[in-house]
PDB file of C-alpha atoms in Angstrom:
ATOM      1  CA  GLY A 260     105.054 107.475  81.061  1.00  0.00           C
ATOM      2  CA  ASN A 261     105.510 104.224  82.822  1.00  0.00           C
ATOM      3  CA  SER A 262     102.556 102.941  84.533  1.00  0.00           C
ATOM      4  CA  VAL A 263     101.064  99.544  85.743  1.00  0.00           C
ATOM      5  CA  THR A 264      97.153  99.265  85.032  1.00  0.00           C
ATOM      6  CA  GLN A 265      95.417  96.226  87.205  1.00  0.00           C
ATOM      7  CA  MET A 266      91.745  95.093  86.966  1.00  0.00           C
ATOM      8  CA  GLU A 267      89.434  96.996  89.708  1.00  0.00           C
ATOM      9  CA  GLY A 268      88.380  95.025  92.477  1.00  0.00           C
ATOM     10  CA  PRO A 269      87.170  93.505  94.720  1.00  0.00           C
ATOM     11  CA  VAL A 270      87.403  90.434  93.022  1.00  0.00           C
ATOM     12  CA  THR A 271      84.916  87.797  94.969  1.00  0.00           C
ATOM     13  CA  LEU A 272      85.231  84.136  94.465  1.00  0.00           C
ATOM     14  CA  SER A 273      84.066  80.727  96.162  1.00  0.00           C
ATOM     15  CA  GLU A 274      86.561  78.409  97.508  1.00  0.00           C
ATOM     16  CA  GLU A 275      88.299  76.183  94.833  1.00  0.00           C
ATOM     17  CA  ALA A 276      87.470  78.935  91.915  1.00  0.00           C
ATOM     18  CA  PHE A 277      89.842  79.725  89.253  1.00  0.00           C
ATOM     19  CA  LEU A 278      91.218  83.141  89.991  1.00  0.00           C
ATOM     20  CA  THR A 279      92.773  85.801  86.948  1.00  0.00           C
ATOM     21  CA  ILE A 280      93.925  89.280  87.859  1.00  0.00           C
ATOM     22  CA  ASN A 281      94.639  91.153  85.032  1.00  0.00           C
ATOM     23  CA  CYS A 282      97.910  93.359  85.071  1.00  0.00           C
ATOM     24  CA  THR A 283      99.233  95.544  82.109  1.00  0.00           C
ATOM     25  CA  TYR A 284     102.089  97.971  81.800  1.00  0.00           C
ATOM     26  CA  THR A 285     103.758 100.540  80.225  1.00  0.00           C
ATOM     27  CA  ALA A 286     107.372 100.998  80.344  1.00  0.00           C
ATOM     28  CA  THR A 287     110.379 101.687  78.547  1.00  0.00           C
ATOM     29  CA  GLY A 288     113.218  99.183  78.076  1.00  0.00           C
ATOM     30  CA  TYR A 289     113.021  95.695  79.652  1.00  0.00           C
ATOM     31  CA  PRO A 290     111.197  96.000  83.004  1.00  0.00           C
ATOM     32  CA  SER A 291     111.244  93.287  85.740  1.00  0.00           C
ATOM     33  CA  LEU A 292     107.624  92.549  86.873  1.00  0.00           C
ATOM     34  CA  PHE A 293     106.503  91.519  90.277  1.00  0.00           C
ATOM     35  CA  TRP A 294     103.201  90.542  91.967  1.00  0.00           C
ATOM     36  CA  TYR A 295     103.002  91.628  95.900  1.00  0.00           C
ATOM     37  CA  VAL A 296     100.424  90.523  98.488  1.00  0.00           C
ATOM     38  CA  GLN A 297      99.197  92.248 101.255  1.00  0.00           C
ATOM     39  CA  TYR A 298      97.348  90.491 103.757  1.00  0.00           C
ATOM     40  CA  PRO A 299      94.838  92.520 106.170  1.00  0.00           C
ATOM     41  CA  GLY A 300      97.076  94.646 108.807  1.00  0.00           C
ATOM     42  CA  GLU A 301     100.407  93.550 107.201  1.00  0.00           C
ATOM     43  CA  GLY A 302     102.844  95.260 104.849  1.00  0.00           C
ATOM     44  CA  LEU A 303     103.397  93.922 101.356  1.00  0.00           C
ATOM     45  CA  GLN A 304     105.155  90.677 100.499  1.00  0.00           C
ATOM     46  CA  LEU A 305     106.594  89.383  97.205  1.00  0.00           C
ATOM     47  CA  LEU A 306     104.548  86.832  95.786  1.00  0.00           C
ATOM     48  CA  LEU A 307     106.412  85.811  92.527  1.00  0.00           C
ATOM     49  CA  LYS A 308     108.471  87.847  89.726  1.00  0.00           C
ATOM     50  CA  ALA A 309     109.832  87.497  86.360  1.00  0.00           C
ATOM     51  CA  THR A 310     112.876  89.474  85.017  1.00  0.00           C
ATOM     52  CA  LYS A 311     112.590  88.823  81.326  1.00  0.00           C
ATOM     53  CA  ALA A 312     110.082  88.156  78.345  1.00  0.00           C
ATOM     54  CA  ASP A 313     108.413  84.604  78.745  1.00  0.00           C
ATOM     55  CA  ASP A 314     109.503  83.901  82.260  1.00  0.00           C
ATOM     56  CA  LYS A 315     107.034  82.503  84.279  1.00  0.00           C
ATOM     57  CA  GLY A 316     107.084  83.486  88.077  1.00  0.00           C
ATOM     58  CA  SER A 317     105.389  80.945  90.419  1.00  0.00           C
ATOM     59  CA  ASN A 318     104.711  80.800  94.094  1.00  0.00           C
ATOM     60  CA  LYS A 319     102.094  79.142  96.440  1.00  0.00           C
ATOM     61  CA  GLY A 320     100.278  77.871  93.610  1.00  0.00           C
ATOM     62  CA  PHE A 321     100.032  81.416  91.958  1.00  0.00           C
ATOM     63  CA  GLU A 322     101.607  82.025  88.503  1.00  0.00           C
ATOM     64  CA  ALA A 323     102.108  84.697  85.974  1.00  0.00           C
ATOM     65  CA  THR A 324     103.914  84.773  82.670  1.00  0.00           C
ATOM     66  CA  TYR A 325     105.966  87.889  81.497  1.00  0.00           C
ATOM     67  CA  ARG A 326     104.125  88.682  78.109  1.00  0.00           C
ATOM     68  CA  LYS A 327     106.156  91.227  76.117  1.00  0.00           C
ATOM     69  CA  GLU A 328     103.904  91.046  72.897  1.00  0.00           C
ATOM     70  CA  THR A 329     100.760  91.963  75.070  1.00  0.00           C
ATOM     71  CA  THR A 330     102.917  94.072  77.897  1.00  0.00           C
ATOM     72  CA  SER A 331     100.996  91.824  80.314  1.00  0.00           C
ATOM     73  CA  PHE A 332     101.559  89.770  83.620  1.00  0.00           C
ATOM     74  CA  HIS A 333      98.522  88.510  84.582  1.00  0.00           C
ATOM     75  CA  LEU A 334      98.198  86.500  88.085  1.00  0.00           C
ATOM     76  CA  GLU A 335      96.527  83.282  88.078  1.00  0.00           C
ATOM     77  CA  LYS A 336      95.625  80.467  90.479  1.00  0.00           C
ATOM     78  CA  GLY A 337      93.857  77.226  89.497  1.00  0.00           C
ATOM     79  CA  SER A 338      91.958  76.806  93.158  1.00  0.00           C
ATOM     80  CA  VAL A 339      91.726  79.533  95.457  1.00  0.00           C
ATOM     81  CA  GLN A 340      91.627  79.435  99.351  1.00  0.00           C
ATOM     82  CA  VAL A 341      89.876  81.548 101.992  1.00  0.00           C
ATOM     83  CA  SER A 342      93.288  82.383 103.134  1.00  0.00           C
ATOM     84  CA  ASP A 343      94.362  83.987  99.802  1.00  0.00           C
ATOM     85  CA  SER A 344      92.167  87.030 100.789  1.00  0.00           C
ATOM     86  CA  ALA A 345      94.125  89.937 100.288  1.00  0.00           C
ATOM     87  CA  VAL A 346      95.189  92.916  98.130  1.00  0.00           C
ATOM     88  CA  TYR A 347      97.368  92.116  95.265  1.00  0.00           C
ATOM     89  CA  PHE A 348      99.445  94.844  93.447  1.00  0.00           C
ATOM     90  CA  CYS A 349     101.492  94.350  90.448  1.00  0.00           C
ATOM     91  CA  ALA A 350     104.665  96.327  89.875  1.00  0.00           C
ATOM     92  CA  LEU A 351     107.503  96.925  87.737  1.00  0.00           C
ATOM     93  CA  ARG A 352     111.214  97.851  88.063  1.00  0.00           C
ATOM     94  CA  LEU A 353     112.589  99.881  85.347  1.00  0.00           C
ATOM     95  CA  THR A 354     115.481  98.632  83.654  1.00  0.00           C
ATOM     96  CA  SER A 355     118.559  97.607  85.840  1.00  0.00           C
ATOM     97  CA  GLY A 356     120.733 100.481  87.436  1.00  0.00           C
ATOM     98  CA  THR A 357     117.602 102.144  88.937  1.00  0.00           C
ATOM     99  CA  TYR A 358     115.594 101.644  92.035  1.00  0.00           C
ATOM    100  CA  LYS A 359     112.239 103.252  90.399  1.00  0.00           C
ATOM    101  CA  TYR A 360     109.126 100.666  91.092  1.00  0.00           C
ATOM    102  CA  ILE A 361     106.066 101.190  90.049  1.00  0.00           C
ATOM    103  CA  PHE A 362     102.793 100.003  91.312  1.00  0.00           C
ATOM    104  CA  GLY A 363      99.397  99.420  90.468  1.00  0.00           C
ATOM    105  CA  THR A 364      96.580 100.352  92.465  1.00  0.00           C
ATOM    106  CA  GLY A 365      95.962  96.638  93.909  1.00  0.00           C
ATOM    107  CA  THR A 366      93.279  94.546  93.501  1.00  0.00           C
ATOM    108  CA  ARG A 367      91.292  93.079  96.640  1.00  0.00           C
ATOM    109  CA  LEU A 368      90.429  89.359  96.484  1.00  0.00           C
ATOM    110  CA  LYS A 369      87.818  87.978  98.721  1.00  0.00           C
ATOM    111  CA  VAL A 370      87.302  84.014  98.889  1.00  0.00           C
ATOM    112  CA  LEU A 371      84.220  82.593 100.482  1.00  0.00           C
ATOM    113  CA  ALA A 372      83.954  79.455 101.960  1.00  0.00           C
TER     114      ALA A 372
ATOM    115  CA  GLU B 217     114.686  89.892 114.792  1.00  0.00           C
ATOM    116  CA  THR B 218     114.368  89.534 111.198  1.00  0.00           C
ATOM    117  CA  GLY B 219     112.922  91.485 108.169  1.00  0.00           C
ATOM    118  CA  VAL B 220     111.918  95.052 108.244  1.00  0.00           C
ATOM    119  CA  THR B 221     110.366  96.378 111.688  1.00  0.00           C
ATOM    120  CA  GLN B 222     108.184  99.685 111.864  1.00  0.00           C
ATOM    121  CA  THR B 223     107.355 101.317 115.052  1.00  0.00           C
ATOM    122  CA  PRO B 224     105.028 102.567 116.053  1.00  0.00           C
ATOM    123  CA  ARG B 225     102.350 100.507 114.295  1.00  0.00           C
ATOM    124  CA  HIS B 226      99.525 103.156 114.758  1.00  0.00           C
ATOM    125  CA  LEU B 227      99.635 106.941 115.565  1.00  0.00           C
ATOM    126  CA  VAL B 228      97.438 109.641 116.182  1.00  0.00           C
ATOM    127  CA  MET B 229      98.505 113.291 115.918  1.00  0.00           C
ATOM    128  CA  GLY B 230      96.999 116.708 115.854  1.00  0.00           C
ATOM    129  CA  MET B 231      98.337 119.057 113.185  1.00  0.00           C
ATOM    130  CA  THR B 232     100.623 121.055 115.580  1.00  0.00           C
ATOM    131  CA  ASN B 233     102.354 117.930 117.000  1.00  0.00           C
ATOM    132  CA  LYS B 234     105.496 116.760 116.111  1.00  0.00           C
ATOM    133  CA  LYS B 235     106.268 112.857 116.005  1.00  0.00           C
ATOM    134  CA  SER B 236     108.607 110.270 114.285  1.00  0.00           C
ATOM    135  CA  LEU B 237     108.253 107.018 112.424  1.00  0.00           C
ATOM    136  CA  LYS B 238     111.081 104.496 112.971  1.00  0.00           C
ATOM    137  CA  CYS B 239     112.104 101.898 110.395  1.00  0.00           C
ATOM    138  CA  GLU B 240     114.784  99.159 111.299  1.00  0.00           C
ATOM    139  CA  GLN B 241     115.827  96.594 108.808  1.00  0.00           C
ATOM    140  CA  HIS B 242     117.809  93.226 109.614  1.00  0.00           C
ATOM    141  CA  LEU B 243     118.506  91.983 106.127  1.00  0.00           C
ATOM    142  CA  GLY B 244     122.016  93.479 105.358  1.00  0.00           C
ATOM    143  CA  HIS B 245     120.541  95.768 102.651  1.00  0.00           C
ATOM    144  CA  ASN B 246     121.875  98.865 101.231  1.00  0.00           C
ATOM    145  CA  ALA B 247     118.901 100.943 100.029  1.00  0.00           C
ATOM    146  CA  MET B 248     115.866 101.808 102.443  1.00  0.00           C
ATOM    147  CA  TYR B 249     112.589 103.354 101.141  1.00  0.00           C
ATOM    148  CA  TRP B 250     109.654 105.286 102.584  1.00  0.00           C
ATOM    149  CA  TYR B 251     106.242 104.735 100.882  1.00  0.00           C
ATOM    150  CA  LYS B 252     102.548 106.301 101.252  1.00  0.00           C
ATOM    151  CA  GLN B 253      99.653 104.202 100.672  1.00  0.00           C
ATOM    152  CA  SER B 254      96.577 105.976 100.427  1.00  0.00           C
ATOM    153  CA  ALA B 255      93.111 104.088  99.681  1.00  0.00           C
ATOM    154  CA  LYS B 256      92.562 103.484  96.134  1.00  0.00           C
ATOM    155  CA  LYS B 257      95.989 105.052  94.890  1.00  0.00           C
ATOM    156  CA  PRO B 258      99.022 103.409  93.651  1.00  0.00           C
ATOM    157  CA  LEU B 259     101.915 103.517  96.387  1.00  0.00           C
ATOM    158  CA  GLU B 260     103.713 106.637  96.457  1.00  0.00           C
ATOM    159  CA  LEU B 261     107.499 106.683  96.667  1.00  0.00           C
ATOM    160  CA  MET B 262     108.493 109.370  99.282  1.00  0.00           C
ATOM    161  CA  PHE B 263     112.311 108.778  99.656  1.00  0.00           C
ATOM    162  CA  VAL B 264     114.767 106.766  98.880  1.00  0.00           C
ATOM    163  CA  TYR B 265     118.077 106.232 100.836  1.00  0.00           C
ATOM    164  CA  SER B 266     121.152 104.324  99.225  1.00  0.00           C
ATOM    165  CA  LEU B 267     124.160 103.800 101.238  1.00  0.00           C
ATOM    166  CA  GLU B 268     123.014 106.507 103.556  1.00  0.00           C
ATOM    167  CA  GLU B 269     122.837 108.972 100.984  1.00  0.00           C
ATOM    168  CA  ARG B 270     119.335 110.445  99.692  1.00  0.00           C
ATOM    169  CA  VAL B 271     118.835 109.969  96.079  1.00  0.00           C
ATOM    170  CA  GLU B 272     115.133 110.399  95.363  1.00  0.00           C
ATOM    171  CA  ASN B 273     112.794 112.800  96.854  1.00  0.00           C
ATOM    172  CA  ASN B 274     109.474 113.063  94.715  1.00  0.00           C
ATOM    173  CA  SER B 275     108.379 116.408  95.567  1.00  0.00           C
ATOM    174  CA  VAL B 276     107.097 115.558  99.123  1.00  0.00           C
ATOM    175  CA  PRO B 277     106.294 118.519 101.145  1.00  0.00           C
ATOM    176  CA  SER B 278     108.769 119.775 103.770  1.00  0.00           C
ATOM    177  CA  ARG B 279     106.670 118.625 106.959  1.00  0.00           C
ATOM    178  CA  PHE B 280     107.821 115.482 106.001  1.00  0.00           C
ATOM    179  CA  SER B 281     111.650 114.834 106.787  1.00  0.00           C
ATOM    180  CA  PRO B 282     113.646 111.657 106.591  1.00  0.00           C
ATOM    181  CA  GLU B 283     116.672 110.731 108.169  1.00  0.00           C
ATOM    182  CA  CYS B 284     119.033 107.597 107.826  1.00  0.00           C
ATOM    183  CA  PRO B 285     121.789 107.246 110.215  1.00  0.00           C
ATOM    184  CA  ASN B 286     122.955 104.228 108.837  1.00  0.00           C
ATOM    185  CA  SER B 287     122.463 101.364 106.522  1.00  0.00           C
ATOM    186  CA  SER B 288     119.856  99.575 109.120  1.00  0.00           C
ATOM    187  CA  HIS B 289     117.741 102.527 110.324  1.00  0.00           C
ATOM    188  CA  LEU B 290     115.492 104.897 108.429  1.00  0.00           C
ATOM    189  CA  PHE B 291     113.324 107.877 110.358  1.00  0.00           C
ATOM    190  CA  LEU B 292     110.622 109.803 108.856  1.00  0.00           C
ATOM    191  CA  HIS B 293     110.085 112.944 111.084  1.00  0.00           C
ATOM    192  CA  LEU B 294     106.477 114.705 110.919  1.00  0.00           C
ATOM    193  CA  HIS B 295     105.257 118.047 111.786  1.00  0.00           C
ATOM    194  CA  THR B 296     102.325 120.307 111.156  1.00  0.00           C
ATOM    195  CA  LEU B 297     100.999 117.599 108.992  1.00  0.00           C
ATOM    196  CA  GLN B 298      97.191 117.878 107.650  1.00  0.00           C
ATOM    197  CA  PRO B 299      94.216 115.698 107.633  1.00  0.00           C
ATOM    198  CA  GLU B 300      95.180 114.425 103.964  1.00  0.00           C
ATOM    199  CA  ASP B 301      98.403 113.241 105.442  1.00  0.00           C
ATOM    200  CA  SER B 302      96.519 110.377 107.102  1.00  0.00           C
ATOM    201  CA  ALA B 303      97.660 107.063 105.474  1.00  0.00           C
ATOM    202  CA  LEU B 304      99.713 104.041 106.008  1.00  0.00           C
ATOM    203  CA  TYR B 305     103.430 104.612 105.691  1.00  0.00           C
ATOM    204  CA  LEU B 306     105.552 101.651 104.694  1.00  0.00           C
ATOM    205  CA  CYS B 307     109.144 101.301 105.025  1.00  0.00           C
ATOM    206  CA  ALA B 308     110.939  98.927 102.484  1.00  0.00           C
ATOM    207  CA  SER B 309     114.658  97.800 101.857  1.00  0.00           C
ATOM    208  CA  SER B 310     116.386  96.220  98.942  1.00  0.00           C
ATOM    209  CA  GLN B 311     119.884  94.714  98.632  1.00  0.00           C
ATOM    210  CA  ASP B 312     120.979  97.865  96.742  1.00  0.00           C
ATOM    211  CA  ARG B 313     119.090 100.475  94.571  1.00  0.00           C
ATOM    212  CA  ALA B 314     119.828  98.515  91.268  1.00  0.00           C
ATOM    213  CA  VAL B 315     118.696  94.879  91.746  1.00  0.00           C
ATOM    214  CA  GLY B 316     116.643  92.920  93.980  1.00  0.00           C
ATOM    215  CA  GLU B 317     113.055  93.140  95.038  1.00  0.00           C
ATOM    216  CA  LEU B 318     111.617  95.426  98.044  1.00  0.00           C
ATOM    217  CA  PHE B 319     111.063  94.030 101.490  1.00  0.00           C
ATOM    218  CA  PHE B 320     108.357  95.589 103.212  1.00  0.00           C
ATOM    219  CA  GLY B 321     107.772  96.287 106.848  1.00  0.00           C
ATOM    220  CA  GLU B 322     104.019  96.063 108.325  1.00  0.00           C
ATOM    221  CA  GLY B 323     103.308  99.887 107.994  1.00  0.00           C
ATOM    222  CA  SER B 324     102.700 102.766 110.469  1.00  0.00           C
ATOM    223  CA  ARG B 325      98.821 103.689 110.442  1.00  0.00           C
ATOM    224  CA  LEU B 326      98.999 107.584 110.887  1.00  0.00           C
ATOM    225  CA  THR B 327      96.010 109.469 111.686  1.00  0.00           C
ATOM    226  CA  VAL B 328      95.874 113.271 111.586  1.00  0.00           C
ATOM    227  CA  LEU B 329      92.950 115.073 113.527  1.00  0.00           C
TER     228      LEU B 329
END
């Protein structure tokens, strides 16, 4: 079946460290891929997205590349800040014409000053 | 107001109570969603409304009853809930059910005693 697998957290980093959060997926067809972020006490916000293979999504210094050959969409940031502390969700939307979004379990990131 | 607004933000209820959660979107979207967020679980899609017609119900217990009177408003009516229903309930909207990312509200934190 269709699924999204994320690395388990929490991930704890020092400020200015490099961040990678792994995400792999299983899906039929050619899904669109998303990263959402949830700050404490808030709902989810779209961080970035990619709609086809080899697309790179980027926003606020975060990047992720749609890798069809490895069915992955890993999130990276070169230098994290304390304000990046949040829960990050990888998600996919199945091929167009459907409303089915499938989310991972989320990875909590804690950045220490 | 902009975006997706949910009320109340926090709700405590007994198992015999009846209450409702409200969601309003100011984005001109045509599809609205209810998700349940529990600790260490992927987001669970409960209901989808597209153009005011319910198009998905993932075997949610009948103690949860959605209502969508128009494309901007979505309710979740709650009655005779169980303690395991305690969770964060997130409302989301999208341009329509075929395209676009999800825009989430801040959620309603429900505690069932």
